[in-house]
Amino acid sequence: MRKLRILSIFLTILMAGNWGKAQGRLSENIGNFKSYEKIPHGIEIAAERGKVRITAHTDDVIRVRAVQHEFAPDFSYAVIQNPLGEFVSVNDEPAKLTLTSKNLIVEVTKNPLLVRFLTTKGTVINEDEPNLGISWNGTEVACYKKLQPDEKFIGLGEKTGNFNRRGSAYENWNNDNFAYPTNADPLYTSLPFYIGIHGNSVYGIFFDNTHRALFNFGASNHRFSSFSAADGEMNYYFFGGENVAKLIQDYTALTGRIKMPPLWGLGFQQCRWSYYPDSEVLTLAKTFRDKKIPADVIYLDIHYMDAYKIFTWDKTRFPQPAELINQLKSMGFKVAVIVDPGIKVEKGYKQYEEGLKNNHFVKYPDGQLFSADVWPGTCHFPDFTNANTRAWWGASFEGLINNGVVGFWNDMNEPAAWGNRVPEFIEFDFEGRKGTLREAHNIYGLQMSRSTYEGVTKQMNNKRPLILTRAAYAGIQRYSAVWTGDNAATDEHMMLASNLINSLGISGVPFVGADIGGFAGTPIKELYARWLTIGVYTPFCRSHSEFNSVEHEPWSFGETVEDIAREYVTERYRLLPYLYSAFYETHQKGIPVARSLTIDYTFDEKVYQPEYQYQYLFGPSVLIVPTSSKTEFSKVYLPEGGWYKKDNDKYYEGNQETIVEAPLSNLPVFVKAGAIIPMQEAIQSTAEKPDGTLILHIYKGKNSSRFTYYEDDGETYDYEKGNYLRRELVYDPPKKNIVIGKAEGDFVSKFKKYKIVFHGFEKIGRIAANGTEVKLAKDSGNTASLIVDAGSNAITIAW
Ligand code: GLC
């Protein structure tokens, strides 16, 4: 009897991990291991109820694919990096397989089949939930991971809620979301990359499945974190690494990085639904110049078109677009226009006729064209998963490009249509592989942006365009900037915007911004002022507002706000050398421009506290403290190190919480001790050449620090052929010197002189540049400065 009982307990334990049920009405896991064989870069395992491929994508990135039946040919719109890794060894023991790559260990337990990732020292970084692992529930495929007690989660891009996503769940299904509530989910983009943090470990997971997907970080359960999709393969990449920056670097090596944006794209951008007619656009441009508020880009929203037909102009409102754009150019402005995917069904309309004739529109399974209503009325929709359609769409920009348009704003590409329920069985080409909207929905915006990007870059004679999109999937950074859609004019939205922008950055998308002032509704003047002061410290900086709202220009809220706007926007232009170099870092390594403190201070619990979660570094060393417009004080957390308040150079030790004054005219901004911040004199637009002096602000620190200064022509792709200038700037406090490294690359700098400004230094006595004594000038406050000729050789400034 007793023996029988023990046997039955034993069997129950054994069965617990293996919960396959017949008839397909209940969920089932992949079951027990049966056998394995070697495949390129790894192994394929046959299990009771499926197959698993585990490959070393690189030394730090492991890919796991699983299917119930047969593997389909590999396919991804996000991944651009070929597999590079191999396991050093595969060890087969009775209870488990051990796969060792150069930097990671993967253990596969056999009964049931579960995957566990460890460091080479044997620390578990991430593991399947001991019984759940990879499983199916109908066509839904899921992977359940053991929830670590102290585990935190960041990432997934444009998601609302706390920056630490523990306790929350999210859906990926790109969604048109006018005036979304601040807790809405899903929003417009799907970026299925997140980072887990526990103990001393960090790891990343990228779930590359474009179907409707769910992520659960311990919401309504204490047992697991999970990712699942409505259909398709289990297909995820596991990233191991020492720190968050390395994970982002590897993730962006996998899915691509941004090219250098046009310098003018980093200027201030003014948008409205809509500026028309042409005379109003000219008045707008002139007002910016008259009021000396710098700006670079003016947007034309849907009213520039004839009856909202893409690639047309309204002949009454804009009778001579080329002349208008030329006039704006002479005032230092660029023009960006909106493009929506919906093509109006109208006999004789070129785009409609061509699309029909050449089979560019998506159809129902019975062959009937899919149509739905958007701005122009009834529309058909291009199939951007078809190379011919992409080429056709791209070529259609010819007229706009000939007219001088250089910015292309891809909207309504979730895809959106009135009613917000595009039927999921409409069909897509998927490069000949075929699929329905279930699989295409989340990549529609990515493929539209790609078509636009590829089409316009082909026709712009080596000039860089500005591409902007609302909907996106992983990899979008290769083609486009992203804005966070139709937010609203509230304080909560302003604060949320920082979280969205910083989370997008962690998820590989660095060129991001929110509609400054709030798109829907009208901000009170305090809100507009505060939002603008934060907005100038976001990578993509654009003010936008909805149809019929009151004016939202920087001067629309009275003189005080206008003065604040002038001061802050001007400061953004002064910071352009620093900002452009930060974009270079993201172009090279993927590290975002707006950096949540969780990137550099991952194991500091404070940075996850909701009251501090909005803070971020703009570039490597400028700390921004987004602050409600309803308060004149701000509670700040200063992480380890030292910090200088940017407006008055007051020094603060790090590792402390403090309260600072924060009137609307003075957003709390701090600079990291040891920072090197290259700046320039104020300009009104990037079309204006700065005065020839690059100003290097040095903030006294204790340890050696460096900054890579980068410059190029700001408008062509010649930097890819070596036409750039790069200098390593090193500040070494123990040695008491600054070294401006030798100029690398062929580009001749705009700056002939360097002015060095010292912040926080007590008395500097003698100072020499390359051994020759130089005169130090006393500046305002406690700064001192000196000027040296730039040249192209290294310069050592020692004191
Ligand atoms: C969408 C966009 C918004 C734009 C409007 C009209 O709502 O998100 O930015 O102004 O359409 O085109």
PDB file of N, CA and C in Angstrom, residues 28 30 44-53 66-72 136 138 233:
ATOM      1  N   GLU A  28      -1.298  22.656 -23.869  1.00  0.00           N
ATOM      2  CA  GLU A  28      -0.312  21.592 -23.648  1.00  0.00           C
ATOM      3  C   GLU A  28       1.085  22.145 -23.812  1.00  0.00           C
ATOM      4  N   ILE A  30       5.361  21.467 -24.375  1.00  0.00           N
ATOM      5  CA  ILE A  30       6.078  20.750 -25.440  1.00  0.00           C
ATOM      6  C   ILE A  30       6.427  19.306 -25.051  1.00  0.00           C
ATOM      7  N   GLU A  44      18.921  20.928 -32.998  1.00  0.00           N
ATOM      8  CA  GLU A  44      17.460  20.803 -33.089  1.00  0.00           C
ATOM      9  C   GLU A  44      17.041  19.634 -32.219  1.00  0.00           C
ATOM     10  N   ILE A  45      16.055  19.892 -31.377  1.00  0.00           N
ATOM     11  CA  ILE A  45      15.593  18.866 -30.439  1.00  0.00           C
ATOM     12  C   ILE A  45      14.225  18.373 -30.880  1.00  0.00           C
ATOM     13  N   ALA A  46      14.063  17.061 -30.859  1.00  0.00           N
ATOM     14  CA  ALA A  46      12.726  16.503 -31.055  1.00  0.00           C
ATOM     15  C   ALA A  46      12.153  16.252 -29.671  1.00  0.00           C
ATOM     16  N   ALA A  47      10.977  16.811 -29.408  1.00  0.00           N
ATOM     17  CA  ALA A  47      10.317  16.592 -28.116  1.00  0.00           C
ATOM     18  C   ALA A  47       9.001  15.884 -28.383  1.00  0.00           C
ATOM     19  N   GLU A  48       8.346  15.513 -27.310  1.00  0.00           N
ATOM     20  CA  GLU A  48       7.090  14.769 -27.447  1.00  0.00           C
ATOM     21  C   GLU A  48       6.049  15.467 -28.306  1.00  0.00           C
ATOM     22  N   ARG A  49       5.910  16.794 -28.081  1.00  0.00           N
ATOM     23  CA  ARG A  49       4.844  17.497 -28.790  1.00  0.00           C
ATOM     24  C   ARG A  49       5.367  18.691 -29.571  1.00  0.00           C
ATOM     25  N   GLY A  50       6.571  18.582 -30.077  1.00  0.00           N
ATOM     26  CA  GLY A  50       7.095  19.691 -30.876  1.00  0.00           C
ATOM     27  C   GLY A  50       8.584  19.564 -31.112  1.00  0.00           C
ATOM     28  N   LYS A  51       9.102  20.605 -31.746  1.00  0.00           N
ATOM     29  CA  LYS A  51      10.537  20.647 -32.051  1.00  0.00           C
ATOM     30  C   LYS A  51      11.088  21.984 -31.569  1.00  0.00           C
ATOM     31  N   VAL A  52      12.336  21.966 -31.144  1.00  0.00           N
ATOM     32  CA  VAL A  52      12.984  23.192 -30.675  1.00  0.00           C
ATOM     33  C   VAL A  52      14.339  23.324 -31.341  1.00  0.00           C
ATOM     34  N   ARG A  53      14.627  24.506 -31.812  1.00  0.00           N
ATOM     35  CA  ARG A  53      15.977  24.784 -32.304  1.00  0.00           C
ATOM     36  C   ARG A  53      16.624  25.797 -31.378  1.00  0.00           C
ATOM     37  N   ALA A  66      10.573  27.300 -31.581  1.00  0.00           N
ATOM     38  CA  ALA A  66       9.837  26.055 -31.326  1.00  0.00           C
ATOM     39  C   ALA A  66       8.555  26.017 -32.142  1.00  0.00           C
ATOM     40  N   VAL A  67       8.238  24.823 -32.634  1.00  0.00           N
ATOM     41  CA  VAL A  67       6.987  24.611 -33.376  1.00  0.00           C
ATOM     42  C   VAL A  67       6.371  23.291 -32.921  1.00  0.00           C
ATOM     43  N   GLN A  68       5.080  23.158 -33.169  1.00  0.00           N
ATOM     44  CA  GLN A  68       4.442  21.885 -32.832  1.00  0.00           C
ATOM     45  C   GLN A  68       4.691  20.854 -33.933  1.00  0.00           C
ATOM     46  N   HIS A  69       4.770  21.349 -35.179  1.00  0.00           N
ATOM     47  CA  HIS A  69       4.921  20.404 -36.295  1.00  0.00           C
ATOM     48  C   HIS A  69       6.236  20.648 -37.027  1.00  0.00           C
ATOM     49  N   GLU A  70       6.192  21.352 -38.178  1.00  0.00           N
ATOM     50  CA  GLU A  70       7.430  21.553 -38.942  1.00  0.00           C
ATOM     51  C   GLU A  70       7.847  23.023 -38.905  1.00  0.00           C
ATOM     52  N   PHE A  71       9.142  23.275 -38.934  1.00  0.00           N
ATOM     53  CA  PHE A  71       9.643  24.650 -39.023  1.00  0.00           C
ATOM     54  C   PHE A  71       9.388  25.200 -40.424  1.00  0.00           C
ATOM     55  N   ALA A  72       8.859  26.428 -40.474  1.00  0.00           N
ATOM     56  CA  ALA A  72       8.720  27.104 -41.768  1.00  0.00           C
ATOM     57  C   ALA A  72      10.075  27.733 -42.097  1.00  0.00           C
ATOM     58  N   TRP A 136       1.392  25.526 -25.930  1.00  0.00           N
ATOM     59  CA  TRP A 136       0.390  25.979 -26.891  1.00  0.00           C
ATOM     60  C   TRP A 136      -0.990  25.914 -26.264  1.00  0.00           C
ATOM     61  N   GLY A 138      -4.426  26.112 -28.211  1.00  0.00           N
ATOM     62  CA  GLY A 138      -4.926  26.285 -29.575  1.00  0.00           C
ATOM     63  C   GLY A 138      -3.761  26.716 -30.448  1.00  0.00           C
ATOM     64  N   GLU A 233       5.309  30.952 -34.766  1.00  0.00           N
ATOM     65  CA  GLU A 233       6.333  30.211 -34.023  1.00  0.00           C
ATOM     66  C   GLU A 233       6.661  30.826 -32.682  1.00  0.00           C
TER      67      GLU A 233
END
